[in-house]
Amino acid sequence: MSNHEIQKITDQFDDITLVKMNTKGAFTSPVFKKWPPNSMQAFVDDLCVTEGDCLLVSIGEWRNACTVLGKARLAYVEALKEKAAHLYDDDAFCFAWIVDFPLFVINDDGKLESAHHPFTAPHPDDAELVYTEPLRCRSQHYDLVLNGEEIGGGSIRIHDSKLQRYILDDVLKEPSSQLEHLLEALSMGCPPHGGIALGLDRLVALLCGAANIRDVIAFPKSFGGKDLLSGAPCAPADAELKYYHIKVEEPQEETTKEG
């Protein structure tokens, strides 16, 4: 790819900078000007950077940086495929388990929230970190990926009532009183349990080589969210409302009188 083509793809992402190592072993970018020399050398050694190599760099919050760099990587892969570059076997099915997700993350309000859901069990090796350093605690959440596409995900659930109550009340600051039925059931000796849900439509699309997941869905919704087969959503008939004892009242417009 030419420098112009590389830069054109990079410019699609606001949080990414394209840098290149020149013949003197230095990077042609102001991004690294304030880096200490020892940190720069460690950076070069870790990535095995040599003269003429180009790097995509994103500086910022770790999760956001990983997300934008992942999108950029996919954009470059698509661009190279258009040039008939042979990057991988198109007929291969490559599976991967993604594990060691964090149990908690910080949301936009600066508060802790569950990375998966509040019933996900902590990693056995990190169980004590729930009480001391929750952000360092890994979870027993897992995703199944095929050829770079997530086709399934699940987790091992918390089966300890005291731990579940602590996570809700003390870590997430969510009132456990609304889940007393669950906590009571856990206290009765619930065994360890978990599960996984597969995205069947996505899996079939990959197996068939479909360009769009809608091609393998029997009755896909329109882009407006309408089911063309059943006509849903639509206004229910009066007979249906009566059968289910539902009464619909339209909001009345307020009228103002001048005088």
Tab-separated table of C-alpha atoms in Angstrom, residues 24 37 45 53-54 60 62 65 67 69 103 110-112 134 171 174 192 207 209 231 236 240 245:
chain	number	residue	atom	x	y	z
A	24	LYS	CA	18.193	7.347	12.163
A	37	PRO	CA	14.558	7.613	26.248
A	45	ASP	CA	12.182	-3.505	21.609
A	53	ASP	CA	8.157	0.395	9.848
A	54	CYS	CA	4.861	2.206	10.333
A	60	GLY	CA	-5.721	7.602	25.884
A	62	TRP	CA	-6.864	1.808	27.652
A	65	ALA	CA	-7.542	2.895	22.659
A	67	THR	CA	-11.366	-0.386	20.587
A	69	LEU	CA	-7.058	0.267	17.172
A	103	LEU	CA	-15.190	-8.456	36.396
A	110	GLY	CA	-16.941	7.194	37.219
A	111	LYS	CA	-18.769	4.354	39.005
A	112	LEU	CA	-18.096	0.633	38.978
A	134	PRO	CA	-12.237	-5.004	42.433
A	171	VAL	CA	-19.374	-2.875	44.938
A	174	GLU	CA	-27.355	-1.671	43.735
A	192	PRO	CA	-21.826	-24.000	40.769
A	207	LEU	CA	-20.500	-21.095	7.547
A	209	GLY	CA	-19.884	-17.095	3.649
A	231	GLY	CA	-46.828	-6.501	9.911
A	236	PRO	CA	-53.817	-3.825	18.441
A	240	GLU	CA	-57.490	-7.982	21.672
A	245	HIS	CA	-58.024	-6.279	30.014
